[in-house]
mmCIF file of C-alpha atoms and ligand atoms in Angstrom:
data_model
loop_
_atom_site.group_PDB
_atom_site.id
_atom_site.type_symbol
_atom_site.label_atom_id
_atom_site.label_comp_id
_atom_site.label_asym_id
_atom_site.label_seq_id
_atom_site.Cartn_x
_atom_site.Cartn_y
_atom_site.Cartn_z
ATOM 1 C CA MET K 1 15.667 2.476 7.543
ATOM 2 C CA LYS K 2 14.181 -0.961 8.294
ATOM 3 C CA LYS K 3 11.290 -0.050 6.063
ATOM 4 C CA LEU K 4 13.524 1.133 3.281
ATOM 5 C CA LEU K 5 15.572 -2.090 3.364
ATOM 6 C CA ALA K 6 12.500 -4.287 3.499
ATOM 7 C CA ALA K 7 10.902 -2.436 0.640
ATOM 8 C CA PHE K 8 14.079 -2.555 -1.401
ATOM 9 C CA SER K 9 14.585 -6.256 -0.988
ATOM 10 C CA ALA K 10 10.907 -7.125 -1.205
ATOM 11 C CA ALA K 11 10.905 -7.666 -4.925
ATOM 12 C CA ILE K 12 14.272 -7.064 -6.494
ATOM 13 C CA LEU K 13 13.933 -10.361 -8.137
ATOM 14 C CA ALA K 14 15.729 -11.724 -11.112
ATOM 15 C CA PHE K 15 15.827 -9.020 -13.722
ATOM 16 C CA THR K 16 19.102 -10.401 -14.918
ATOM 17 C CA LEU K 17 18.056 -11.781 -18.212
ATOM 18 C CA ALA K 18 19.387 -10.940 -21.587
ATOM 19 C CA SER K 19 17.844 -7.894 -23.160
ATOM 20 C CA CYS K 20 15.185 -8.390 -25.822
ATOM 21 C CA GLY K 21 16.264 -5.917 -28.422
ATOM 22 C CA THR K 22 15.960 -2.852 -26.154
ATOM 23 C CA GLN K 23 18.206 -1.764 -23.356
ATOM 24 C CA LYS K 24 17.531 -2.814 -19.808
ATOM 25 C CA GLN K 25 17.188 0.358 -17.711
ATOM 26 C CA SER K 26 17.028 0.908 -13.999
ATOM 27 C CA VAL K 27 15.984 4.017 -12.102
ATOM 28 C CA SER K 28 15.455 4.642 -8.438
ATOM 29 C CA VAL K 29 13.836 7.391 -6.397
ATOM 30 C CA GLU K 30 13.138 8.081 -2.744
ATOM 31 C CA ALA K 31 9.542 9.210 -2.398
ATOM 32 C CA MET K 32 6.379 8.549 -0.360
ATOM 33 C CA ASP K 33 8.565 7.678 2.630
ATOM 34 C CA THR K 34 10.190 4.753 0.919
ATOM 35 C CA PHE K 35 12.799 3.687 -1.572
ATOM 36 C CA MET K 36 11.510 2.877 -5.066
ATOM 37 C CA LYS K 37 13.221 1.093 -7.903
ATOM 38 C CA ILE K 38 11.953 0.593 -11.463
ATOM 39 C CA GLU K 39 13.501 -1.684 -14.033
ATOM 40 C CA TYR K 40 12.334 -1.831 -17.636
ATOM 41 C CA TYR K 41 13.408 -2.531 -21.195
ATOM 42 C CA GLY K 42 13.132 0.582 -23.287
ATOM 43 C CA ASP K 43 14.357 4.036 -23.896
ATOM 44 C CA GLU K 44 16.471 5.782 -21.256
ATOM 45 C CA SER K 45 14.273 8.882 -21.338
ATOM 46 C CA VAL K 46 11.284 6.892 -19.998
ATOM 47 C CA GLY K 47 13.066 6.532 -16.642
ATOM 48 C CA GLU K 48 13.036 10.264 -16.106
ATOM 49 C CA LYS K 49 9.346 10.426 -16.948
ATOM 50 C CA LEU K 50 8.657 7.729 -14.350
ATOM 51 C CA THR K 51 10.724 9.254 -11.529
ATOM 52 C CA GLY K 52 9.332 12.697 -12.420
ATOM 53 C CA GLU K 53 5.802 11.372 -12.188
ATOM 54 C CA ILE K 54 6.394 9.739 -8.796
ATOM 55 C CA LYS K 55 7.948 12.931 -7.408
ATOM 56 C CA ARG K 56 5.075 14.966 -8.766
ATOM 57 C CA LEU K 57 2.488 12.742 -7.096
ATOM 58 C CA ASP K 58 4.476 12.777 -3.866
ATOM 59 C CA SER K 59 4.498 16.535 -3.887
ATOM 60 C CA LEU K 60 0.673 16.508 -4.274
ATOM 61 C CA PHE K 61 -0.158 13.779 -1.723
ATOM 62 C CA SER K 62 2.398 14.258 1.038
ATOM 63 C CA VAL K 63 0.853 15.091 4.426
ATOM 64 C CA THR K 64 4.075 16.582 5.791
ATOM 65 C CA ASP K 65 5.339 18.659 2.825
ATOM 66 C CA LYS K 66 4.090 22.177 3.514
ATOM 67 C CA ASN K 67 3.821 22.843 -0.205
ATOM 68 C CA SER K 68 1.691 19.801 -1.031
ATOM 69 C CA GLU K 69 -1.890 19.922 -2.128
ATOM 70 C CA VAL K 70 -2.990 17.577 0.690
ATOM 71 C CA TYR K 71 -1.195 19.841 3.217
ATOM 72 C CA ALA K 72 -3.092 22.841 1.867
ATOM 73 C CA LEU K 73 -6.387 20.944 2.044
ATOM 74 C CA ASN K 74 -5.799 19.859 5.659
ATOM 75 C CA ARG K 75 -4.946 23.455 6.577
ATOM 76 C CA ASP K 76 -7.578 25.365 4.611
ATOM 77 C CA LYS K 77 -10.294 22.630 4.569
ATOM 78 C CA GLU K 78 -11.046 23.434 0.948
ATOM 79 C CA VAL K 79 -9.061 23.353 -2.304
ATOM 80 C CA LYS K 80 -9.641 23.324 -6.022
ATOM 81 C CA PRO K 81 -8.267 19.812 -6.641
ATOM 82 C CA SER K 82 -5.765 18.699 -9.228
ATOM 83 C CA ASP K 83 -7.054 15.982 -11.547
ATOM 84 C CA ASP K 84 -4.989 13.453 -9.598
ATOM 85 C CA LEU K 85 -6.317 14.409 -6.195
ATOM 86 C CA SER K 86 -9.840 14.387 -7.522
ATOM 87 C CA ALA K 87 -9.427 10.989 -9.254
ATOM 88 C CA LEU K 88 -7.701 9.309 -6.289
ATOM 89 C CA LEU K 89 -10.204 10.692 -3.810
ATOM 90 C CA LYS K 90 -13.197 9.510 -5.818
ATOM 91 C CA ARG K 91 -11.754 6.023 -6.111
ATOM 92 C CA SER K 92 -10.684 5.912 -2.459
ATOM 93 C CA LEU K 93 -14.097 7.085 -1.161
ATOM 94 C CA THR K 94 -15.834 4.284 -3.153
ATOM 95 C CA LEU K 95 -13.476 1.802 -1.565
ATOM 96 C CA CYS K 96 -13.819 3.222 1.966
ATOM 97 C CA ASP K 97 -17.529 2.764 1.600
ATOM 98 C CA ARG K 98 -17.293 -0.721 0.115
ATOM 99 C CA LEU K 99 -14.945 -1.700 2.949
ATOM 100 C CA ASP K 100 -17.319 -0.408 5.634
ATOM 101 C CA GLY K 101 -14.777 2.136 6.853
ATOM 102 C CA ALA K 102 -11.971 -0.415 7.610
ATOM 103 C CA LEU K 103 -10.180 1.813 5.086
ATOM 104 C CA ASP K 104 -10.655 5.410 6.063
ATOM 105 C CA VAL K 105 -8.572 8.113 4.364
ATOM 106 C CA THR K 106 -9.364 10.537 7.203
ATOM 107 C CA ILE K 107 -7.383 8.476 9.730
ATOM 108 C CA LEU K 108 -4.707 11.162 10.069
ATOM 109 C CA PRO K 109 -5.685 12.642 13.458
ATOM 110 C CA VAL K 110 -5.282 9.175 15.039
ATOM 111 C CA VAL K 111 -2.079 8.449 13.163
ATOM 112 C CA GLU K 112 -0.686 11.719 14.525
ATOM 113 C CA LYS K 113 -1.644 10.817 18.152
ATOM 114 C CA TRP K 114 0.487 7.674 18.006
ATOM 115 C CA GLY K 115 3.431 9.675 16.660
ATOM 116 C CA PHE K 116 3.585 7.878 13.300
ATOM 117 C CA LEU K 117 3.656 11.199 11.421
ATOM 118 C CA ASN K 118 6.704 12.744 13.122
ATOM 119 C CA GLY K 119 8.391 9.581 14.454
ATOM 120 C CA LYS K 120 7.875 10.692 18.069
ATOM 121 C CA TYR K 121 6.107 7.477 19.018
ATOM 122 C CA ARG K 122 3.908 7.371 22.104
ATOM 123 C CA VAL K 123 0.915 5.511 23.485
ATOM 124 C CA PRO K 124 -1.912 8.076 23.833
ATOM 125 C CA ASP K 125 -4.546 7.683 26.531
ATOM 126 C CA LYS K 126 -8.016 6.453 25.644
ATOM 127 C CA GLN K 127 -9.576 9.923 25.867
ATOM 128 C CA GLU K 128 -7.103 11.348 23.376
ATOM 129 C CA ILE K 129 -7.819 8.535 21.008
ATOM 130 C CA GLN K 130 -11.554 8.954 21.373
ATOM 131 C CA SER K 131 -11.349 12.670 20.642
ATOM 132 C CA ALA K 132 -9.092 12.094 17.584
ATOM 133 C CA LEU K 133 -11.501 9.385 16.340
ATOM 134 C CA LYS K 134 -14.362 11.924 16.306
ATOM 135 C CA ALA K 135 -12.713 13.570 13.286
ATOM 136 C CA VAL K 136 -12.303 10.261 11.456
ATOM 137 C CA ASN K 137 -14.989 9.638 8.907
ATOM 138 C CA TYR K 138 -14.423 9.508 5.163
ATOM 139 C CA LYS K 139 -17.978 10.848 4.693
ATOM 140 C CA ASN K 140 -16.634 14.206 5.879
ATOM 141 C CA ILE K 141 -14.878 14.565 2.493
ATOM 142 C CA GLU K 142 -16.856 16.228 -0.240
ATOM 143 C CA VAL K 143 -15.484 15.987 -3.768
ATOM 144 C CA ASP K 144 -16.667 17.467 -6.961
ATOM 145 C CA ASN K 145 -14.680 18.525 -10.001
ATOM 146 C CA ASP K 146 -13.814 22.013 -8.850
ATOM 147 C CA LYS K 147 -13.811 21.625 -5.064
ATOM 148 C CA VAL K 148 -12.761 19.281 -2.329
ATOM 149 C CA LYS K 149 -14.009 20.123 1.156
ATOM 150 C CA LEU K 150 -13.243 18.654 4.547
ATOM 151 C CA LYS K 151 -15.991 18.940 7.140
ATOM 152 C CA ASN K 152 -15.971 18.444 10.931
ATOM 153 C CA ASN K 153 -12.178 18.793 11.361
ATOM 154 C CA ALA K 154 -11.446 15.898 9.040
ATOM 155 C CA LYS K 155 -7.884 15.562 7.802
ATOM 156 C CA LEU K 156 -6.778 13.608 4.768
ATOM 157 C CA ASP K 157 -4.122 10.836 4.677
ATOM 158 C CA LEU K 158 -3.652 9.028 1.376
ATOM 159 C CA GLY K 159 -0.822 6.901 2.765
ATOM 160 C CA ALA K 160 -2.756 3.658 2.289
ATOM 161 C CA VAL K 161 -3.412 4.242 -1.421
ATOM 162 C CA ALA K 162 -0.866 6.732 -2.847
ATOM 163 C CA LYS K 163 1.789 4.147 -3.835
ATOM 164 C CA GLY K 164 -0.858 2.061 -5.640
ATOM 165 C CA TYR K 165 -2.070 5.106 -7.534
ATOM 166 C CA ALA K 166 1.532 6.000 -8.412
ATOM 167 C CA ALA K 167 1.993 2.440 -9.752
ATOM 168 C CA ASP K 168 -1.095 2.855 -11.986
ATOM 169 C CA LYS K 169 0.221 6.184 -13.326
ATOM 170 C CA CYS K 170 3.646 4.708 -13.994
ATOM 171 C CA LEU K 171 2.067 1.741 -15.826
ATOM 172 C CA GLU K 172 0.218 4.256 -18.032
ATOM 173 C CA ILE K 173 3.504 5.994 -18.900
ATOM 174 C CA LEU K 174 5.216 2.686 -19.656
ATOM 175 C CA SER K 175 2.414 1.702 -21.938
ATOM 176 C CA ASP K 176 2.271 5.126 -23.658
ATOM 177 C CA ASN K 177 5.986 4.712 -24.332
ATOM 178 C CA ASN K 178 5.675 1.236 -25.770
ATOM 179 C CA VAL K 179 7.592 -0.433 -22.887
ATOM 180 C CA GLU K 180 6.501 -4.030 -22.847
ATOM 181 C CA THR K 181 8.509 -5.362 -19.921
ATOM 182 C CA SER K 182 8.958 -3.753 -16.534
ATOM 183 C CA LEU K 183 9.169 -4.401 -12.797
ATOM 184 C CA LEU K 184 8.196 -1.537 -10.474
ATOM 185 C CA ASN K 185 9.038 -1.825 -6.818
ATOM 186 C CA LEU K 186 7.386 1.163 -5.158
ATOM 187 C CA GLY K 187 8.191 -0.011 -1.615
ATOM 188 C CA GLY K 188 5.705 -2.735 -0.733
ATOM 189 C CA THR K 189 3.681 -2.127 -3.852
ATOM 190 C CA ILE K 190 5.051 -4.048 -6.806
ATOM 191 C CA ALA K 191 3.796 -3.875 -10.370
ATOM 192 C CA VAL K 192 4.844 -6.449 -12.883
ATOM 193 C CA HIS K 193 4.205 -5.480 -16.517
ATOM 194 C CA GLY K 194 4.518 -7.959 -19.373
ATOM 195 C CA ARG K 195 6.664 -11.016 -19.066
ATOM 196 C CA LYS K 196 10.360 -11.440 -18.526
ATOM 197 C CA PRO K 197 12.392 -11.376 -21.705
ATOM 198 C CA ASP K 198 12.533 -15.163 -21.684
ATOM 199 C CA GLY K 199 8.737 -15.250 -21.809
ATOM 200 C CA THR K 200 8.198 -16.564 -18.265
ATOM 201 C CA PRO K 201 6.095 -14.627 -15.724
ATOM 202 C CA TRP K 202 7.618 -12.546 -12.962
ATOM 203 C CA ARG K 203 8.086 -13.985 -9.514
ATOM 204 C CA VAL K 204 7.237 -11.551 -6.773
ATOM 205 C CA GLY K 205 8.547 -12.347 -3.293
ATOM 206 C CA ILE K 206 6.315 -12.210 -0.200
ATOM 207 C CA ALA K 207 8.347 -10.950 2.722
ATOM 208 C CA ASP K 208 8.740 -13.002 5.881
ATOM 209 C CA PRO K 209 7.111 -10.781 8.559
ATOM 210 C CA ASP K 210 9.696 -12.026 11.152
ATOM 211 C CA ASN K 211 12.622 -11.296 8.868
ATOM 212 C CA PRO K 212 11.468 -8.983 6.071
ATOM 213 C CA SER K 213 14.627 -9.316 3.962
ATOM 214 C CA ASP K 214 13.711 -13.025 3.431
ATOM 215 C CA TYR K 215 10.769 -14.364 1.424
ATOM 216 C CA ILE K 216 8.337 -16.973 2.621
ATOM 217 C CA GLY K 217 7.263 -17.597 -0.929
ATOM 218 C CA PHE K 218 6.783 -16.275 -4.433
ATOM 219 C CA VAL K 219 3.811 -15.449 -6.616
ATOM 220 C CA SER K 220 4.246 -15.847 -10.365
ATOM 221 C CA CYS K 221 2.285 -13.261 -12.292
ATOM 222 C CA SER K 222 2.231 -10.832 -15.200
ATOM 223 C CA ASP K 223 0.391 -7.519 -15.572
ATOM 224 C CA LYS K 224 -0.634 -7.349 -11.938
ATOM 225 C CA VAL K 225 0.045 -5.076 -8.990
ATOM 226 C CA VAL K 226 0.997 -6.907 -5.832
ATOM 227 C CA ALA K 227 0.686 -4.804 -2.658
ATOM 228 C CA THR K 228 1.675 -5.949 0.835
ATOM 229 C CA SER K 229 0.726 -4.353 4.103
ATOM 230 C CA GLY K 230 2.704 -5.675 7.065
ATOM 231 C CA GLY K 231 2.960 -4.724 10.686
ATOM 232 C CA TYR K 232 6.760 -5.047 10.299
ATOM 233 C CA GLU K 233 6.918 -2.075 7.916
ATOM 234 C CA ARG K 234 6.614 0.561 10.612
ATOM 235 C CA TYR K 235 6.062 0.059 14.294
ATOM 236 C CA PHE K 236 7.336 0.866 17.742
ATOM 237 C CA GLU K 237 7.506 -1.160 20.954
ATOM 238 C CA LYS K 238 6.616 -0.050 24.445
ATOM 239 C CA ASP K 239 6.457 -2.225 27.577
ATOM 240 C CA GLY K 240 6.791 -5.380 25.546
ATOM 241 C CA ARG K 241 3.976 -4.520 23.144
ATOM 242 C CA ARG K 242 4.269 -3.759 19.503
ATOM 243 C CA TYR K 243 2.237 -0.883 18.009
ATOM 244 C CA ILE K 244 2.028 -0.879 14.202
ATOM 245 C CA HIS K 245 1.212 1.913 11.750
ATOM 246 C CA ILE K 246 -1.992 0.313 10.444
ATOM 247 C CA ILE K 247 -4.866 1.603 12.521
ATOM 248 C CA ASP K 248 -8.118 -0.133 13.410
ATOM 249 C CA THR K 249 -10.675 2.544 12.505
ATOM 250 C CA GLN K 250 -13.205 1.182 15.023
ATOM 251 C CA THR K 251 -10.937 1.520 18.064
ATOM 252 C CA GLY K 252 -8.258 4.058 17.034
ATOM 253 C CA PHE K 253 -5.627 1.535 18.194
ATOM 254 C CA PRO K 254 -3.014 -0.074 15.974
ATOM 255 C CA SER K 255 -4.494 -3.152 14.394
ATOM 256 C CA ASP K 256 -3.824 -6.192 16.619
ATOM 257 C CA ASN K 257 -5.861 -9.083 15.323
ATOM 258 C CA GLY K 258 -3.375 -11.832 14.626
ATOM 259 C CA ILE K 259 -2.638 -10.755 11.087
ATOM 260 C CA ALA K 260 1.084 -10.508 10.207
ATOM 261 C CA SER K 261 0.708 -9.366 6.593
ATOM 262 C CA VAL K 262 -1.813 -9.096 3.789
ATOM 263 C CA THR K 263 -0.755 -9.237 0.145
ATOM 264 C CA VAL K 264 -3.304 -8.364 -2.510
ATOM 265 C CA ILE K 265 -2.889 -9.140 -6.198
ATOM 266 C CA SER K 266 -5.115 -7.392 -8.741
ATOM 267 C CA ASP K 267 -5.120 -5.496 -12.040
ATOM 268 C CA SER K 268 -5.128 -2.109 -10.292
ATOM 269 C CA GLY K 269 -2.478 -0.577 -8.062
ATOM 270 C CA THR K 270 -4.961 1.601 -6.264
ATOM 271 C CA LEU K 271 -7.188 -1.380 -5.547
ATOM 272 C CA SER K 272 -4.383 -3.635 -4.343
ATOM 273 C CA ASP K 273 -2.919 -0.945 -2.109
ATOM 274 C CA ALA K 274 -6.304 0.004 -0.576
ATOM 275 C CA LEU K 275 -7.280 -3.606 -0.003
ATOM 276 C CA SER K 276 -4.015 -4.729 1.557
ATOM 277 C CA THR K 277 -4.369 -2.056 4.262
ATOM 278 C CA ALA K 278 -8.149 -2.524 4.735
ATOM 279 C CA LEU K 279 -8.124 -6.350 4.820
ATOM 280 C CA PHE K 280 -5.301 -6.166 7.436
ATOM 281 C CA VAL K 281 -7.710 -4.162 9.578
ATOM 282 C CA LYS K 282 -10.697 -6.408 8.798
ATOM 283 C CA GLY K 283 -8.818 -9.491 10.020
ATOM 284 C CA LEU K 284 -8.905 -13.005 8.658
ATOM 285 C CA ASP K 285 -12.654 -13.662 8.757
ATOM 286 C CA GLY K 286 -13.555 -10.161 7.554
ATOM 287 C CA ALA K 287 -11.045 -10.411 4.730
ATOM 288 C CA ARG K 288 -12.231 -13.801 3.557
ATOM 289 C CA GLU K 289 -15.857 -12.675 3.663
ATOM 290 C CA TYR K 290 -15.009 -9.549 1.697
ATOM 291 C CA HIS K 291 -13.269 -11.662 -0.931
ATOM 292 C CA ARG K 292 -16.309 -13.941 -1.234
ATOM 293 C CA ASP K 293 -18.413 -10.883 -2.092
ATOM 294 C CA ASN K 294 -15.810 -9.027 -4.181
ATOM 295 C CA PRO K 295 -13.712 -11.625 -6.032
ATOM 296 C CA ASP K 296 -11.871 -9.075 -8.247
ATOM 297 C CA PHE K 297 -8.522 -9.820 -6.531
ATOM 298 C CA ASP K 298 -6.385 -12.534 -4.988
ATOM 299 C CA TYR K 299 -4.683 -12.586 -1.634
ATOM 300 C CA VAL K 300 -2.008 -14.164 0.524
ATOM 301 C CA ILE K 301 -2.619 -13.608 4.229
ATOM 302 C CA LEU K 302 0.021 -14.512 6.831
ATOM 303 C CA THR K 303 -1.073 -14.845 10.438
ATOM 304 C CA ALA K 304 0.897 -14.557 13.629
ATOM 305 C CA ASP K 305 0.213 -18.295 14.320
ATOM 306 C CA LYS K 306 2.155 -19.166 11.160
ATOM 307 C CA LYS K 307 -0.657 -19.965 8.829
ATOM 308 C CA LEU K 308 -0.725 -18.830 5.199
ATOM 309 C CA TYR K 309 -4.204 -18.316 3.699
ATOM 310 C CA ILE K 310 -4.239 -18.128 -0.063
ATOM 311 C CA SER K 311 -7.155 -17.436 -2.420
ATOM 312 C CA GLU K 312 -8.059 -20.069 -4.954
ATOM 313 C CA GLY K 313 -7.206 -17.912 -7.985
ATOM 314 C CA ILE K 314 -3.469 -17.976 -7.293
ATOM 315 C CA VAL K 315 -2.936 -21.335 -5.575
ATOM 316 C CA ASN K 316 -1.208 -22.707 -8.628
ATOM 317 C CA ASP K 317 0.983 -19.583 -9.061
ATOM 318 C CA PHE K 318 2.365 -19.666 -5.530
ATOM 319 C CA THR K 319 5.541 -21.403 -4.416
ATOM 320 C CA LEU K 320 6.528 -21.691 -0.725
ATOM 321 C CA SER K 321 10.221 -21.188 -0.137
ATOM 322 C CA GLU K 322 10.477 -23.016 3.127
ATOM 323 C CA SER K 323 7.666 -25.482 3.322
ATOM 324 C CA ASP K 324 7.741 -26.087 7.071
ATOM 325 C CA ARG K 325 7.555 -22.442 8.268
ATOM 326 C CA TYR K 326 3.928 -21.884 7.398
ATOM 327 C CA GLU K 327 0.932 -24.133 7.208
ATOM 328 C CA VAL K 328 -0.839 -23.379 3.934
ATOM 329 C CA VAL K 329 -4.616 -23.060 4.055
ATOM 330 C CA LYS K 330 -6.388 -22.829 0.705
ATOM 331 C CA ASN K 331 -9.626 -21.013 0.275
HETATM 332 P P1 AMP O 401 -0.068 0.700 3.750
HETATM 333 O O1 AMP O 401 1.378 0.711 3.932
HETATM 334 O O2 AMP O 401 -0.523 0.820 2.333
HETATM 335 O O3 AMP O 401 -0.742 -0.446 4.435
HETATM 336 O O4 AMP O 401 -0.650 2.056 4.370
HETATM 337 C C1 AMP O 401 -0.428 2.349 5.721
HETATM 338 C C2 AMP O 401 -0.589 3.835 5.912
HETATM 339 O O5 AMP O 401 -1.989 4.201 5.656
HETATM 340 C C3 AMP O 401 -0.318 4.253 7.325
HETATM 341 O O6 AMP O 401 1.027 4.710 7.463
HETATM 342 C C4 AMP O 401 -1.311 5.431 7.550
HETATM 343 O O7 AMP O 401 -0.773 6.624 7.008
HETATM 344 C C5 AMP O 401 -2.477 4.992 6.733
HETATM 345 N N1 AMP O 401 -3.439 4.188 7.436
HETATM 346 C C6 AMP O 401 -3.291 3.455 8.581
HETATM 347 N N2 AMP O 401 -4.413 2.791 8.892
HETATM 348 C C7 AMP O 401 -5.312 3.132 7.960
HETATM 349 C C8 AMP O 401 -6.695 2.778 7.747
HETATM 350 N N3 AMP O 401 -7.358 1.952 8.497
HETATM 351 N N4 AMP O 401 -7.299 3.364 6.663
HETATM 352 C C9 AMP O 401 -6.657 4.199 5.828
HETATM 353 N N5 AMP O 401 -5.365 4.537 5.965
HETATM 354 C C10 AMP O 401 -4.718 4.046 7.020
HETATM 355 MG MG1 MG O 402 -2.142 0.120 1.294
#
């Protein structure tokens, strides 16, 4: 519920302006474990296409839906992939590699051990984690156009990238239907398309990790996908410790490196979503180093010690809402 509320409030920003010739439309859908809301100016029928597309992708990528393609792959270890599974896997595997495995779409056995799949949270012992980690290696996925194979007990989890891919597919539909202005809030992954009807760019809120229904600041942008990964989105607490749903692929433990949230802003939903999860795992130094070598995105990183690190490309597009809460560090 917490996650739903946070996601819902994360970017329902002013879409209250006068219409620009076409009708303002709003549709919502619950999918991919979150609440999604899309607002756009255009024909009513486009909304159904968008929600239909999101549901279709959810029914391919879900790890828990017994009828999904990913479920069948995890069970049978081999499927003839849909075009979407094939495309998302190819893109994801390139990113897993580029990110040195900080993103690993075979993390599922470890996610299961911690109870994040069924909500029966628990702290597994080290041996359990070690044995689950043995099955984690994205190189155990083989993809070609008519076959996807999982080797060595690997299991697929597209949770880190699916919402971003869904954002990309929705943006294609909006563009094919001549929609020029839209705001997609796919629960932590927000796509802003075109400009607001008054010609100004969108302002996307960055949630306060300590109080996710508040914003610590806003990024002004157009035609970008803004994805945030935060420990606050899903976690449990045991003996005074917090265990979050983002897993450090090196240790099999929930990431615990002083990062509170990572927001990535880029032209691609899949990229933003993949990077927000992976850079969370990499930690501050790893994330900054990665950005130096791959500057095709911008970031806002919030740390537990209340510092806000922002990449140079968006410094001028960022506004802090409460200037004394975070110390801003520009890169
Ligand atoms: P996100 O909300 O995009 O940061 O994705 C988090 C989800 O991705 C988790 O709920 C897991 O299903 C999965 N996940 C967790 N850690 C990793 C990781 N290191 N690499 C890939 N997927 C992960
Ligand atoms: Mg992600």
